[in-house]
XYZ file of C-alpha atoms in Angstrom:
470
model
C 123.760 109.508 12.463
C 120.852 109.916 14.865
C 120.221 106.163 14.939
C 123.842 105.568 15.944
C 123.568 108.116 18.752
C 120.315 106.606 19.978
C 121.887 103.137 20.132
C 124.735 104.593 22.191
C 122.095 106.284 24.327
C 120.391 102.973 25.064
C 123.684 101.390 26.105
C 124.661 104.388 28.197
C 121.328 104.841 29.889
C 121.373 101.174 30.801
C 124.658 101.846 32.521
C 123.211 104.841 34.316
C 120.256 102.762 35.479
C 122.658 100.206 36.927
C 124.066 103.005 39.005
C 120.849 104.724 39.980
C 119.030 101.436 40.638
C 115.658 102.806 39.671
C 115.943 105.930 41.790
C 113.503 107.895 39.607
C 115.195 111.167 40.540
C 114.916 110.545 44.256
C 118.385 109.880 45.606
C 117.059 109.205 49.081
C 115.175 106.178 47.722
C 118.315 104.475 46.387
C 119.024 101.229 48.198
C 122.479 100.330 49.491
C 124.397 99.977 46.190
C 126.769 97.225 45.160
C 128.689 98.388 42.079
C 131.339 95.703 41.945
C 129.815 93.828 39.016
C 128.595 96.965 37.227
C 131.928 98.755 37.560
C 133.898 95.747 36.365
C 131.715 95.483 33.265
C 131.159 99.128 32.458
C 134.740 100.272 32.933
C 136.333 97.217 31.402
C 137.411 99.175 28.314
C 137.383 102.645 26.818
C 134.278 102.157 24.695
C 131.949 101.102 27.498
C 133.345 103.798 29.783
C 132.671 106.458 27.139
C 129.123 105.124 26.786
C 128.688 105.613 30.533
C 129.636 109.298 30.430
C 127.518 109.791 27.311
C 124.614 108.509 29.378
C 125.116 111.456 31.723
C 124.581 113.959 28.907
C 121.492 112.117 27.775
C 120.180 112.198 31.334
C 120.752 115.963 31.530
C 118.006 116.348 28.934
C 115.603 114.277 31.049
C 116.552 115.182 34.622
C 114.248 117.841 36.020
C 116.767 120.466 37.053
C 118.624 120.587 33.711
C 115.921 119.581 31.229
C 114.638 123.042 30.320
C 111.125 121.797 31.078
C 108.613 122.936 33.662
C 110.588 121.598 36.648
C 113.959 122.937 35.549
C 116.179 125.739 36.799
C 115.364 127.701 33.640
C 111.631 127.632 34.277
C 111.325 127.704 38.066
C 114.046 130.282 38.733
C 112.597 132.260 35.829
C 109.230 132.273 37.591
C 110.848 133.574 40.773
C 112.136 136.676 38.979
C 110.239 139.333 37.031
C 110.654 138.281 33.389
C 107.629 135.948 33.324
C 103.949 136.269 34.017
C 101.952 133.110 34.579
C 99.240 131.949 32.221
C 98.711 128.795 34.290
C 96.444 128.340 37.296
C 98.453 125.412 38.665
C 98.936 126.111 42.363
C 102.515 124.851 42.500
C 103.547 127.069 39.592
C 101.808 130.026 41.203
C 103.841 129.447 44.367
C 107.080 130.046 42.458
C 105.648 133.083 40.688
C 104.460 134.535 44.007
C 107.731 133.729 45.830
C 105.743 131.696 48.339
C 106.908 128.093 47.864
C 105.611 125.466 50.286
C 107.743 122.579 51.533
C 105.341 120.124 49.859
C 105.705 121.650 46.369
C 106.408 118.707 44.022
C 108.102 120.911 41.405
C 110.640 121.984 44.018
C 111.114 118.384 45.170
C 111.816 117.219 41.614
C 114.301 120.069 41.133
C 116.210 119.002 44.248
C 116.035 115.238 43.755
C 116.854 115.434 40.035
C 120.066 117.283 40.815
C 121.040 114.812 43.524
C 120.292 111.850 41.317
C 122.686 113.371 38.783
C 125.359 113.780 41.456
C 124.896 110.149 42.495
C 125.465 108.958 38.926
C 128.522 111.185 38.533
C 129.998 109.840 41.762
C 129.342 106.328 40.427
C 131.350 107.100 37.307
C 134.208 108.672 39.261
C 134.376 105.643 41.549
C 134.147 103.321 38.544
C 137.100 104.787 36.670
C 139.144 104.946 39.867
C 138.669 101.211 40.336
C 139.440 100.283 36.735
C 142.863 99.149 35.514
C 141.855 98.513 31.916
C 141.179 102.003 30.561
C 143.642 104.096 28.582
C 145.029 107.102 30.427
C 143.681 109.694 28.010
C 140.127 108.303 28.169
C 140.332 108.040 31.963
C 141.428 111.677 32.199
C 138.709 112.813 29.817
C 135.916 111.023 31.672
C 137.156 112.202 35.067
C 137.332 115.790 33.819
C 133.866 115.662 32.316
C 132.303 114.036 35.388
C 133.893 116.571 37.730
C 132.724 119.411 35.506
C 129.084 118.251 35.522
C 129.248 117.618 39.284
C 130.548 121.142 39.836
C 127.857 122.554 37.566
C 125.146 120.692 39.491
C 126.443 121.556 42.967
C 126.766 125.208 41.990
C 123.102 125.425 41.058
C 122.010 123.578 44.176
C 123.998 126.008 46.329
C 122.676 129.177 44.729
C 119.096 127.878 44.892
C 119.064 126.349 48.394
C 122.099 127.829 50.175
C 123.692 125.240 52.467
C 123.292 121.728 51.018
C 124.660 118.222 51.611
C 127.931 117.881 49.702
C 127.887 114.284 48.493
C 131.133 112.873 47.108
C 130.397 109.151 47.392
C 127.777 106.587 46.407
C 127.734 105.106 49.920
C 124.074 105.236 50.889
C 124.886 104.889 54.594
C 126.682 108.231 54.390
C 124.391 110.006 51.924
C 121.107 109.104 53.608
C 122.002 110.959 56.815
C 124.312 113.646 55.394
C 123.800 117.063 57.008
C 124.001 120.314 55.100
C 127.461 121.708 54.399
C 127.962 125.444 54.312
C 127.606 127.030 50.888
C 131.219 128.207 51.255
C 132.346 124.586 51.497
C 130.209 123.668 48.492
C 131.632 126.511 46.405
C 135.153 125.448 47.338
C 134.405 121.937 46.055
C 132.911 123.451 42.895
C 136.107 125.412 42.308
C 138.245 122.339 42.963
C 136.230 120.192 40.554
C 136.368 122.848 37.838
C 140.103 123.373 38.246
C 140.604 119.599 38.014
C 138.432 119.556 34.883
C 140.567 122.245 33.247
C 143.716 120.242 33.967
C 142.216 117.003 32.627
C 140.230 118.093 29.561
C 141.442 118.828 26.044
C 140.828 122.108 24.224
C 138.822 120.436 21.459
C 135.278 119.049 21.487
C 134.922 115.273 21.088
C 133.443 114.518 17.661
C 132.933 118.277 17.133
C 129.797 118.168 19.301
C 129.435 120.956 21.866
C 127.465 118.688 24.154
C 130.528 117.345 25.957
C 132.698 119.817 27.892
C 136.213 120.752 26.935
C 138.778 122.899 28.752
C 137.078 126.162 27.698
C 133.681 124.989 28.914
C 135.157 124.539 32.386
C 136.793 127.977 32.140
C 133.469 129.579 31.161
C 131.789 127.959 34.143
C 134.586 129.149 36.425
C 134.019 132.688 35.173
C 130.320 132.386 36.091
C 131.135 130.988 39.539
C 133.696 133.688 40.300
C 131.170 136.349 39.250
C 128.760 135.018 41.881
C 131.576 134.913 44.434
C 132.484 138.558 43.704
C 136.007 137.555 42.724
C 136.225 140.100 39.921
C 139.831 139.473 38.920
C 139.319 135.746 38.438
C 135.992 136.299 36.682
C 137.783 138.582 34.218
C 140.712 136.199 33.797
C 138.638 133.154 32.921
C 136.116 134.968 30.732
C 139.045 136.489 28.822
C 140.530 133.048 28.157
C 137.247 131.965 26.579
C 136.693 135.201 24.649
C 140.219 135.059 23.252
C 139.598 131.569 21.817
C 138.202 133.158 18.649
C 139.113 130.174 16.495
C 136.291 128.304 18.243
C 133.833 130.919 19.508
C 132.309 134.082 18.089
C 129.352 136.403 18.616
C 126.993 135.601 15.748
C 125.440 138.518 13.912
C 122.306 136.527 13.090
C 120.230 136.110 16.262
C 118.381 133.176 14.715
C 121.626 131.189 14.471
C 122.612 131.469 18.125
C 120.608 128.528 19.494
C 121.247 126.104 16.659
C 123.025 122.831 17.337
C 126.796 123.398 17.664
C 126.426 127.147 17.182
C 129.781 128.935 17.248
C 128.388 131.167 19.990
C 127.562 128.087 22.040
C 130.107 126.938 24.604
C 128.122 124.066 26.112
C 124.762 122.652 25.010
C 122.424 119.750 25.823
C 121.069 117.671 22.947
C 117.457 116.421 22.683
C 118.853 113.037 21.671
C 118.527 112.253 25.368
C 114.796 111.785 24.841
C 115.690 108.435 23.276
C 112.832 108.601 20.777
C 111.886 110.488 17.645
C 111.549 113.901 19.335
C 114.049 116.382 17.920
C 112.937 119.553 19.697
C 114.230 121.146 22.892
C 112.179 121.195 26.071
C 112.466 124.988 26.121
C 110.914 125.284 22.672
C 108.149 122.899 23.671
C 107.494 124.773 26.915
C 107.631 128.404 25.832
C 106.353 128.613 22.247
C 102.632 129.348 22.171
C 100.478 128.078 19.310
C 96.704 127.734 18.826
C 96.912 124.098 19.944
C 99.335 124.360 22.875
C 98.970 125.748 26.375
C 102.047 127.445 27.764
C 102.400 128.202 31.492
C 104.052 131.609 31.110
C 104.352 134.651 28.891
C 106.900 137.438 29.062
C 105.908 139.981 31.697
C 104.803 143.540 31.049
C 107.784 144.820 33.030
C 110.146 142.901 30.769
C 108.506 144.056 27.539
C 108.087 147.682 28.679
C 111.764 147.976 29.598
C 113.069 146.889 26.183
C 114.361 149.415 23.654
C 112.046 149.469 20.624
C 115.068 149.227 18.320
C 116.402 146.099 20.010
C 116.618 143.383 17.353
C 116.183 140.731 20.035
C 112.511 141.733 20.167
C 112.163 140.718 16.531
C 114.156 137.488 16.721
C 113.813 136.156 20.281
C 110.285 137.242 21.226
C 107.201 135.632 19.715
C 103.709 137.133 19.614
C 100.450 135.239 20.037
C 97.002 136.826 19.876
C 93.638 135.322 20.729
C 90.340 136.560 22.138
C 91.912 136.884 25.612
C 94.632 139.272 24.532
C 98.175 139.566 23.183
C 100.907 137.371 24.617
C 104.663 137.681 24.170
C 106.703 134.533 24.677
C 110.400 133.535 24.603
C 111.180 132.440 21.056
C 114.906 131.810 21.136
C 114.183 128.236 20.067
C 112.065 128.010 16.913
C 110.967 124.363 17.022
C 108.012 123.805 19.353
C 107.425 120.136 18.543
C 108.963 117.721 16.061
C 108.470 113.953 16.243
C 109.706 113.298 12.702
C 112.861 111.565 13.870
C 114.898 113.718 11.489
C 117.987 115.785 12.142
C 118.151 117.753 15.376
C 118.550 121.427 14.493
C 118.555 123.022 17.975
C 120.351 122.159 21.208
C 119.493 123.584 24.633
C 122.002 126.323 25.429
C 123.746 126.205 28.804
C 126.858 128.378 28.364
C 127.443 130.827 25.537
C 129.898 133.525 24.565
C 127.593 136.522 25.066
C 127.440 135.739 28.789
C 131.241 135.751 28.960
C 131.375 139.298 27.551
C 128.817 140.417 30.121
C 130.723 138.689 32.929
C 133.919 140.445 31.897
C 132.142 143.767 31.504
C 130.840 143.606 35.062
C 134.147 142.366 36.452
C 136.046 145.171 34.728
C 133.607 147.805 35.990
C 133.980 146.502 39.547
C 137.752 146.911 39.197
C 137.511 150.454 37.864
C 138.198 149.652 34.204
C 135.138 151.451 32.873
C 136.441 151.814 29.321
C 137.030 148.067 29.099
C 133.640 147.384 30.675
C 131.865 149.592 28.151
C 133.790 148.009 25.273
C 132.560 144.545 26.278
C 129.020 145.781 26.865
C 128.927 147.327 23.409
C 129.852 144.028 21.748
C 126.447 142.714 22.820
C 124.557 145.951 22.236
C 125.889 146.411 18.710
C 124.844 142.884 17.766
C 121.291 143.847 18.709
C 121.262 147.109 16.786
C 121.539 149.363 19.845
C 123.628 152.488 20.057
C 126.996 151.843 21.705
C 127.470 153.265 25.182
C 130.927 154.440 24.101
C 129.146 156.993 21.908
C 126.024 157.811 23.922
C 127.387 157.808 27.493
C 131.182 157.377 27.453
C 131.650 159.138 30.801
C 129.250 156.945 32.746
C 130.082 156.281 36.396
C 130.790 152.833 37.778
C 127.283 152.617 39.226
C 125.762 153.603 35.883
C 127.829 151.061 33.954
C 126.902 148.313 36.403
C 123.218 149.179 36.047
C 123.544 148.999 32.249
C 125.262 145.616 32.522
C 122.466 144.288 34.732
C 119.834 145.483 32.263
C 121.782 144.054 29.329
C 121.989 140.704 31.083
C 118.203 140.838 31.449
C 117.765 141.610 27.748
C 120.266 139.033 26.539
C 119.873 136.077 28.907
C 116.125 135.960 29.561
C 114.566 132.486 29.702
C 118.026 130.942 30.136
C 119.033 129.145 33.337
C 117.460 131.570 35.804
C 120.037 134.296 35.224
C 117.645 137.117 36.119
C 116.696 135.539 39.465
C 120.292 134.917 40.437
C 121.377 138.385 39.246
C 118.753 140.097 41.416
C 119.900 138.090 44.413
C 123.651 138.565 44.036
C 123.242 142.337 43.446
C 120.864 142.750 46.418
C 118.010 143.905 44.204
C 115.451 141.249 45.114
C 113.390 143.315 47.539
C 113.397 146.434 45.367
C 112.298 144.603 42.225
C 110.232 141.682 43.450
C 108.028 143.514 45.955
C 106.352 145.008 42.890
C 105.040 141.573 41.859
C 105.052 139.865 45.275
C 103.794 142.349 47.908
C 104.449 139.841 50.701
C 108.088 139.412 49.713
C 110.435 138.601 52.601
C 114.212 138.339 52.583
C 113.995 134.619 53.369
C 112.210 134.049 50.032
C 115.599 134.404 48.307
C 116.276 130.709 48.994
C 113.974 127.821 48.118
C 112.826 125.508 50.917
C 114.392 122.101 51.466
C 111.640 119.693 50.287
C 109.643 118.338 53.228
C 109.876 114.728 52.058
C 113.664 114.902 51.996
C 113.765 116.138 55.588
C 111.433 113.361 56.663
C 113.809 110.773 55.222
C 116.956 112.494 56.441
C 116.603 113.824 60.026
C 119.915 115.699 59.724
C 118.572 118.091 57.064
C 117.565 121.342 58.711
C 115.264 123.829 56.969
C 115.977 127.258 55.521
C 114.672 130.189 57.617
C 111.172 131.350 56.758
C 109.815 127.874 55.977
């Protein structure tokens, strides 16, 4: 099975390389493209077109921003918050941890350029299927829906990390190379449009029963996350409810150790390590976070994170690892159990991007913001009970809105740590950055809430202005 997937990967990644033309995650370096031959060949039939979109999912495992490695949203946005403490002396990592990122930071540049390279490839696919007359309608719809979903997902993360960004909807280098920044409001509107299109185009089922390609509910889950960040509480509740109610497909798993397995029923969307294209079967998160006597990891869980956890929380037993040496005791994220595996065997874990627990927490917050405190507490307790904690409905049923919202924020910290920068983005959207982060970064300034536009990108594109404070 894995051999078959890897062959498809080789075909698909070849297609992607035709599009990216050796960009190496730097969209500004892409020469003026000519896709006429590539598009005619790649989108000549359903099979080759499907291979092209499969190449996107393989690239997600390798592209910096989505890889789960040390230049990904998960790691870098995690550093910016208060869940991690650094065990690395690398200056560029320390800049993220100290909320003092320079415009020359190569980790930040790879985050930015990796996301834009992904957008370029997605635009290539969308243009390719639009120009093809030889694909079946159902495959065309599926590929368009998937490409628009991933583009929305990528643009959303660029906007919450950098604020105003260039909104690129074409592969025309003459336009992209000098594109100015669009307002984040315009970017979010495009994100919503792409996700709504994806919902209309995608089926409810997963292709080949693999949760690595989005279906209709994946797009709905992402819409719920976006509306939460936009403070549209009614829509956040509506879309999270649609996903939660799909209990034939999704469920909260009682066993914490089963949550991050490949095609877990709690998983809504995942990224497979098959994108490595070799014998590695582990996730980048497992490889990055798990500490062993023979591996150096750049972070451990912070004292503030560990001290704020309830001693009876079963997540401490299942999702937190302990390492002791002559320098002390270190706690590390252990949601993924495989640190390294080059056996070429079956892949047992996929990187989690969207999962059901987040949807309950989204709905809990949205309900609290709308005054439905009983409903908010009910959703919150679904997650608490799974972790062996006393339900709020019994311990504090008469909590105020402010108290419920504080409990939701803390539960999000306990549940979603070391996943896609949730803590960093939660502190920002709830206006808690200064209060929390001044404790670890005494020189914190409000402008540190956005990352700088990489200096190299501004040199190549004179129309890119810089974020304040940089």
